[in-house]
Amino acid sequence: MLSIRLFQALGIVIVLALPALFITTNVRIAFHSQAVYTYVIDAFDAPERTGVERAELIKGTAGLIDYFESDEDLITTEIVVNGISEPLFTEPEAIHFRDVRDLLNRVYFVQAVATVTILGTLIAATVVAARGRPDLAAIIFRRIRQGAFWTVLAIIGIGLFAALGGFNFLFLQFHLLSFSNDLWRGTADDRMIQLFPQFFFLQATLLIGLATIVEMGIAWAGATVSLKGMGSQEFPKDGS
């Protein structure tokens, strides 16, 4: 009975850990991919908006990626504008990007915890199945299927809300909850606003959601194959 309750608890944990892992991983990829920054430079005509040459903007965003991976206080990346070297961002903007890096570090901590949790749970399920208790392992794989279904449903709901006009509300609430100052608002003259318009964040959010749906689909399929392989129809769903 204790083992059943333990695996039921692990099943609930993995329902939370799976979307946490996929979402945080997708966020990490987005923030550290030069292709994403190059896209935003080209798609939103950043050279025209900022008055900075494309090559310098690409160099500057590469410096931003390096900063997110560093422990320096403020970003010091410089670009050349009209033959003169100058900081990519003003001090208030640099402070905001420090806040962003701090937030990302918390996201990556969640990613690490979720990774360890999922690996530990899957290893436990594999061990008990090999020792003649596939009923306990089935609890985990059923929870993965349930978690994948409800996560996809939630992402679709949030995505529709955002795409149909609710993104401004979500964008505002996210920033109010995530930051203790209003430096993220910037001004129309700030490069961070010129480089990263709000519509880009809508696109990025939808893309991260889509990637998570695909990953959840893979997790659902993997759990389904595992259950069939164990012949799960032969034992009760409560693991007894």
mmCIF file of C-alpha atoms in Angstrom:
data_model
loop_
_atom_site.group_PDB
_atom_site.id
_atom_site.type_symbol
_atom_site.label_atom_id
_atom_site.label_comp_id
_atom_site.label_asym_id
_atom_site.label_seq_id
_atom_site.Cartn_x
_atom_site.Cartn_y
_atom_site.Cartn_z
ATOM 1 C CA MET A 1 0.000 0.000 0.000
ATOM 2 C CA LEU A 2 2.861 2.391 0.828
ATOM 3 C CA SER A 3 4.425 1.760 -2.603
ATOM 4 C CA ILE A 4 1.129 2.467 -4.320
ATOM 5 C CA ARG A 5 0.724 5.766 -2.494
ATOM 6 C CA LEU A 6 4.340 6.682 -3.226
ATOM 7 C CA PHE A 7 3.904 6.124 -6.954
ATOM 8 C CA GLN A 8 0.576 7.933 -6.931
ATOM 9 C CA ALA A 9 2.393 10.919 -5.403
ATOM 10 C CA LEU A 10 5.190 10.609 -7.966
ATOM 11 C CA GLY A 11 2.555 10.526 -10.680
ATOM 12 C CA ILE A 12 1.149 13.857 -9.508
ATOM 13 C CA VAL A 13 4.657 15.329 -9.332
ATOM 14 C CA ILE A 14 5.498 14.291 -12.882
ATOM 15 C CA VAL A 15 2.282 15.891 -14.158
ATOM 16 C CA LEU A 16 3.689 19.223 -12.924
ATOM 17 C CA ALA A 17 7.310 18.543 -13.800
ATOM 18 C CA LEU A 18 6.796 17.661 -17.471
ATOM 19 C CA PRO A 19 5.332 20.992 -18.649
ATOM 20 C CA ALA A 20 7.801 22.806 -16.395
ATOM 21 C CA LEU A 21 10.694 21.012 -18.096
ATOM 22 C CA PHE A 22 9.474 21.540 -21.641
ATOM 23 C CA ILE A 23 8.503 25.190 -21.203
ATOM 24 C CA THR A 24 11.710 26.180 -19.397
ATOM 25 C CA THR A 25 13.812 24.312 -21.953
ATOM 26 C CA ASN A 26 12.075 26.068 -24.833
ATOM 27 C CA VAL A 27 12.548 29.430 -23.134
ATOM 28 C CA ARG A 28 16.247 28.670 -22.670
ATOM 29 C CA ILE A 29 16.649 27.749 -26.331
ATOM 30 C CA ALA A 30 14.875 30.930 -27.430
ATOM 31 C CA PHE A 31 16.955 33.261 -25.274
ATOM 32 C CA HIS A 32 20.264 31.668 -26.281
ATOM 33 C CA SER A 33 19.664 31.176 -30.008
ATOM 34 C CA GLN A 34 21.242 33.708 -32.341
ATOM 35 C CA ALA A 35 18.755 32.633 -35.016
ATOM 36 C CA VAL A 36 15.927 34.089 -32.910
ATOM 37 C CA TYR A 37 17.680 37.455 -32.589
ATOM 38 C CA THR A 38 18.570 37.511 -36.279
ATOM 39 C CA TYR A 39 14.916 36.824 -37.083
ATOM 40 C CA VAL A 40 13.683 39.725 -34.988
ATOM 41 C CA ILE A 41 16.271 42.047 -36.544
ATOM 42 C CA ASP A 42 15.152 41.139 -40.065
ATOM 43 C CA ALA A 43 11.415 40.589 -39.528
ATOM 44 C CA PHE A 44 10.840 43.910 -37.788
ATOM 45 C CA ASP A 45 13.328 45.969 -39.820
ATOM 46 C CA ALA A 46 15.472 46.757 -36.794
ATOM 47 C CA PRO A 47 18.187 48.596 -38.799
ATOM 48 C CA GLU A 48 15.564 51.103 -39.953
ATOM 49 C CA ARG A 49 13.966 51.347 -36.509
ATOM 50 C CA THR A 50 17.251 51.794 -34.642
ATOM 51 C CA GLY A 51 19.428 53.541 -37.218
ATOM 52 C CA VAL A 52 22.089 50.860 -36.652
ATOM 53 C CA GLU A 53 23.544 48.645 -39.373
ATOM 54 C CA ARG A 54 22.364 45.025 -39.444
ATOM 55 C CA ALA A 55 25.851 43.615 -38.863
ATOM 56 C CA GLU A 56 26.264 45.738 -35.739
ATOM 57 C CA LEU A 57 22.873 44.658 -34.404
ATOM 58 C CA ILE A 58 23.772 41.009 -34.919
ATOM 59 C CA LYS A 59 27.062 41.600 -33.109
ATOM 60 C CA GLY A 60 25.188 43.391 -30.343
ATOM 61 C CA THR A 61 22.618 40.623 -29.846
ATOM 62 C CA ALA A 62 25.444 38.066 -29.779
ATOM 63 C CA GLY A 63 26.853 40.129 -26.919
ATOM 64 C CA LEU A 64 23.457 39.972 -25.214
ATOM 65 C CA ILE A 65 23.505 36.168 -25.421
ATOM 66 C CA ASP A 66 27.005 36.164 -23.921
ATOM 67 C CA TYR A 67 25.796 38.450 -21.135
ATOM 68 C CA PHE A 68 22.935 36.110 -20.239
ATOM 69 C CA GLU A 69 25.535 33.366 -19.817
ATOM 70 C CA SER A 70 27.923 35.523 -17.752
ATOM 71 C CA ASP A 71 28.096 36.827 -14.203
ATOM 72 C CA GLU A 72 29.110 40.397 -15.021
ATOM 73 C CA ASP A 73 26.992 43.091 -13.382
ATOM 74 C CA LEU A 74 25.697 45.019 -16.393
ATOM 75 C CA ILE A 75 25.974 44.373 -20.104
ATOM 76 C CA THR A 76 28.838 46.366 -21.617
ATOM 77 C CA THR A 77 28.523 45.342 -25.271
ATOM 78 C CA GLU A 78 29.301 48.178 -27.673
ATOM 79 C CA ILE A 79 28.360 48.729 -31.307
ATOM 80 C CA VAL A 80 29.520 51.178 -33.973
ATOM 81 C CA VAL A 81 27.036 53.846 -35.014
ATOM 82 C CA ASN A 82 28.087 56.336 -37.684
ATOM 83 C CA GLY A 83 31.712 55.400 -37.110
ATOM 84 C CA ILE A 84 31.534 55.914 -33.335
ATOM 85 C CA SER A 85 31.578 53.127 -30.761
ATOM 86 C CA GLU A 86 28.830 53.357 -28.153
ATOM 87 C CA PRO A 87 27.037 51.087 -25.671
ATOM 88 C CA LEU A 88 24.314 48.928 -27.168
ATOM 89 C CA PHE A 89 21.966 49.836 -24.314
ATOM 90 C CA THR A 90 21.558 52.735 -21.911
ATOM 91 C CA GLU A 91 22.087 52.161 -18.197
ATOM 92 C CA PRO A 92 18.340 51.736 -17.412
ATOM 93 C CA GLU A 93 18.079 49.221 -20.229
ATOM 94 C CA ALA A 94 21.186 47.415 -18.972
ATOM 95 C CA ILE A 95 19.665 47.228 -15.489
ATOM 96 C CA HIS A 96 16.510 45.731 -16.968
ATOM 97 C CA PHE A 97 18.521 43.085 -18.798
ATOM 98 C CA ARG A 98 20.204 42.257 -15.501
ATOM 99 C CA ASP A 99 16.719 41.709 -14.087
ATOM 100 C CA VAL A 100 15.913 39.525 -17.101
ATOM 101 C CA ARG A 101 19.043 37.455 -16.492
ATOM 102 C CA ASP A 102 18.093 37.006 -12.844
ATOM 103 C CA LEU A 103 14.650 35.818 -13.947
ATOM 104 C CA LEU A 104 16.204 33.442 -16.469
ATOM 105 C CA ASN A 105 18.426 31.975 -13.772
ATOM 106 C CA ARG A 106 15.309 31.180 -11.741
ATOM 107 C CA VAL A 107 13.762 29.608 -14.828
ATOM 108 C CA TYR A 108 16.870 27.468 -15.323
ATOM 109 C CA PHE A 109 16.731 26.362 -11.693
ATOM 110 C CA VAL A 110 13.177 25.141 -12.283
ATOM 111 C CA GLN A 111 14.428 23.372 -15.406
ATOM 112 C CA ALA A 112 17.139 21.584 -13.411
ATOM 113 C CA VAL A 113 14.727 20.511 -10.663
ATOM 114 C CA ALA A 114 12.188 19.284 -13.220
ATOM 115 C CA THR A 115 14.870 17.331 -15.074
ATOM 116 C CA VAL A 116 16.085 15.562 -11.932
ATOM 117 C CA THR A 117 12.512 14.868 -10.830
ATOM 118 C CA ILE A 118 11.457 13.351 -14.161
ATOM 119 C CA LEU A 119 14.594 11.255 -14.561
ATOM 120 C CA GLY A 120 14.304 9.969 -10.993
ATOM 121 C CA THR A 121 10.642 9.092 -11.445
ATOM 122 C CA LEU A 122 11.208 7.318 -14.766
ATOM 123 C CA ILE A 123 14.121 5.360 -13.321
ATOM 124 C CA ALA A 124 11.950 4.315 -10.379
ATOM 125 C CA ALA A 125 9.181 3.229 -12.755
ATOM 126 C CA THR A 126 11.639 1.222 -14.842
ATOM 127 C CA VAL A 127 13.098 -0.502 -11.772
ATOM 128 C CA VAL A 128 9.758 -1.549 -10.287
ATOM 129 C CA ALA A 129 8.538 -2.781 -13.677
ATOM 130 C CA ALA A 130 11.687 -4.906 -14.047
ATOM 131 C CA ARG A 131 11.113 -6.302 -10.556
ATOM 132 C CA GLY A 132 7.644 -7.543 -11.366
ATOM 133 C CA ARG A 133 5.485 -4.529 -10.439
ATOM 134 C CA PRO A 134 4.424 -3.062 -13.783
ATOM 135 C CA ASP A 135 1.231 -1.913 -12.060
ATOM 136 C CA LEU A 136 3.268 0.703 -10.161
ATOM 137 C CA ALA A 137 5.083 1.859 -13.289
ATOM 138 C CA ALA A 138 1.729 2.112 -15.068
ATOM 139 C CA ILE A 139 0.614 4.716 -12.539
ATOM 140 C CA ILE A 140 3.422 6.987 -13.746
ATOM 141 C CA PHE A 141 2.795 6.459 -17.451
ATOM 142 C CA ARG A 142 -0.950 7.024 -17.060
ATOM 143 C CA ARG A 143 -0.225 10.284 -15.260
ATOM 144 C CA ILE A 144 2.100 11.332 -18.078
ATOM 145 C CA ARG A 145 -0.710 10.764 -20.574
ATOM 146 C CA GLN A 146 -3.188 12.697 -18.427
ATOM 147 C CA GLY A 147 -0.720 15.515 -17.818
ATOM 148 C CA ALA A 148 0.085 15.783 -21.526
ATOM 149 C CA PHE A 149 -3.602 15.995 -22.417
ATOM 150 C CA TRP A 150 -4.422 18.713 -19.891
ATOM 151 C CA THR A 151 -1.245 20.685 -20.606
ATOM 152 C CA VAL A 152 -1.986 20.767 -24.330
ATOM 153 C CA LEU A 153 -5.556 21.819 -23.601
ATOM 154 C CA ALA A 154 -4.347 24.630 -21.325
ATOM 155 C CA ILE A 155 -1.764 25.861 -23.845
ATOM 156 C CA ILE A 156 -4.332 25.915 -26.630
ATOM 157 C CA GLY A 157 -6.709 27.893 -24.415
ATOM 158 C CA ILE A 158 -4.058 30.433 -23.424
ATOM 159 C CA GLY A 159 -2.820 30.660 -27.011
ATOM 160 C CA LEU A 160 -6.301 31.395 -28.331
ATOM 161 C CA PHE A 161 -6.843 34.007 -25.631
ATOM 162 C CA ALA A 162 -3.530 35.677 -26.534
ATOM 163 C CA ALA A 163 -4.062 35.516 -30.299
ATOM 164 C CA LEU A 164 -7.605 36.898 -30.044
ATOM 165 C CA GLY A 165 -6.563 40.060 -28.214
ATOM 166 C CA GLY A 166 -5.691 39.025 -24.684
ATOM 167 C CA PHE A 167 -1.922 39.137 -25.105
ATOM 168 C CA ASN A 168 -1.605 42.729 -23.901
ATOM 169 C CA PHE A 169 -3.184 41.720 -20.607
ATOM 170 C CA LEU A 170 -0.947 38.648 -20.271
ATOM 171 C CA PHE A 171 2.133 40.676 -21.219
ATOM 172 C CA LEU A 172 1.384 43.311 -18.603
ATOM 173 C CA GLN A 173 0.613 40.848 -15.830
ATOM 174 C CA PHE A 174 3.743 38.829 -16.562
ATOM 175 C CA HIS A 175 5.968 41.878 -16.229
ATOM 176 C CA LEU A 176 4.228 43.159 -13.115
ATOM 177 C CA LEU A 177 4.711 39.766 -11.441
ATOM 178 C CA SER A 178 8.261 39.186 -12.694
ATOM 179 C CA PHE A 179 9.935 42.551 -12.076
ATOM 180 C CA SER A 180 10.089 44.879 -9.098
ATOM 181 C CA ASN A 181 10.517 48.030 -11.227
ATOM 182 C CA ASP A 182 9.058 49.446 -14.426
ATOM 183 C CA LEU A 183 12.283 49.655 -16.427
ATOM 184 C CA TRP A 184 10.806 47.050 -18.769
ATOM 185 C CA ARG A 185 8.408 49.677 -20.120
ATOM 186 C CA GLY A 186 11.210 51.694 -21.697
ATOM 187 C CA THR A 187 10.529 54.461 -24.203
ATOM 188 C CA ALA A 188 10.116 54.581 -27.967
ATOM 189 C CA ASP A 189 13.733 55.778 -28.221
ATOM 190 C CA ASP A 190 15.177 52.809 -26.326
ATOM 191 C CA ARG A 191 16.923 50.189 -28.430
ATOM 192 C CA MET A 192 15.407 47.335 -26.448
ATOM 193 C CA ILE A 193 11.946 48.568 -27.465
ATOM 194 C CA GLN A 194 13.038 49.154 -31.059
ATOM 195 C CA LEU A 195 14.721 45.743 -31.229
ATOM 196 C CA PHE A 196 12.033 43.735 -29.465
ATOM 197 C CA PRO A 197 8.523 45.054 -30.253
ATOM 198 C CA GLN A 198 5.645 43.562 -28.306
ATOM 199 C CA PHE A 199 4.337 41.675 -31.325
ATOM 200 C CA PHE A 200 7.582 39.691 -31.373
ATOM 201 C CA PHE A 201 6.871 38.481 -27.846
ATOM 202 C CA LEU A 202 3.449 37.305 -28.983
ATOM 203 C CA GLN A 203 5.092 35.318 -31.771
ATOM 204 C CA ALA A 204 7.708 33.911 -29.396
ATOM 205 C CA THR A 205 5.064 32.927 -26.846
ATOM 206 C CA LEU A 206 2.990 31.117 -29.460
ATOM 207 C CA LEU A 207 6.084 29.359 -30.808
ATOM 208 C CA ILE A 208 7.122 28.196 -27.329
ATOM 209 C CA GLY A 209 3.571 26.971 -26.776
ATOM 210 C CA LEU A 210 3.581 25.099 -30.086
ATOM 211 C CA ALA A 211 6.927 23.473 -29.304
ATOM 212 C CA THR A 212 5.615 22.408 -25.905
ATOM 213 C CA ILE A 213 2.518 20.867 -27.515
ATOM 214 C CA VAL A 214 4.735 18.823 -29.845
ATOM 215 C CA GLU A 215 6.919 17.697 -26.931
ATOM 216 C CA MET A 216 3.870 16.775 -24.888
ATOM 217 C CA GLY A 217 2.614 14.757 -27.832
ATOM 218 C CA ILE A 218 5.876 12.837 -27.868
ATOM 219 C CA ALA A 219 5.613 12.246 -24.110
ATOM 220 C CA TRP A 220 2.028 11.010 -24.520
ATOM 221 C CA ALA A 221 3.081 8.639 -27.308
ATOM 222 C CA GLY A 222 6.021 7.343 -25.275
ATOM 223 C CA ALA A 223 3.808 6.685 -22.266
ATOM 224 C CA THR A 224 1.251 4.941 -24.469
ATOM 225 C CA VAL A 225 3.885 2.647 -25.976
ATOM 226 C CA SER A 226 5.232 1.865 -22.493
ATOM 227 C CA LEU A 227 1.781 0.966 -21.190
ATOM 228 C CA LYS A 228 1.099 -1.304 -24.138
ATOM 229 C CA GLY A 229 4.474 -2.931 -23.693
ATOM 230 C CA MET A 230 3.638 -3.745 -20.083
ATOM 231 C CA GLY A 231 0.184 -5.050 -20.966
ATOM 232 C CA SER A 232 -1.344 -2.476 -18.586
ATOM 233 C CA GLN A 233 -4.879 -3.523 -19.419
ATOM 234 C CA GLU A 234 -4.336 -6.547 -17.192
ATOM 235 C CA PHE A 235 -4.167 -4.653 -13.913
ATOM 236 C CA PRO A 236 -6.375 -2.023 -12.215
ATOM 237 C CA LYS A 237 -5.850 1.679 -12.802
ATOM 238 C CA ASP A 238 -5.269 2.422 -9.118
ATOM 239 C CA GLY A 239 -2.186 0.250 -9.179
ATOM 240 C CA SER A 240 -3.572 -2.325 -6.760
#
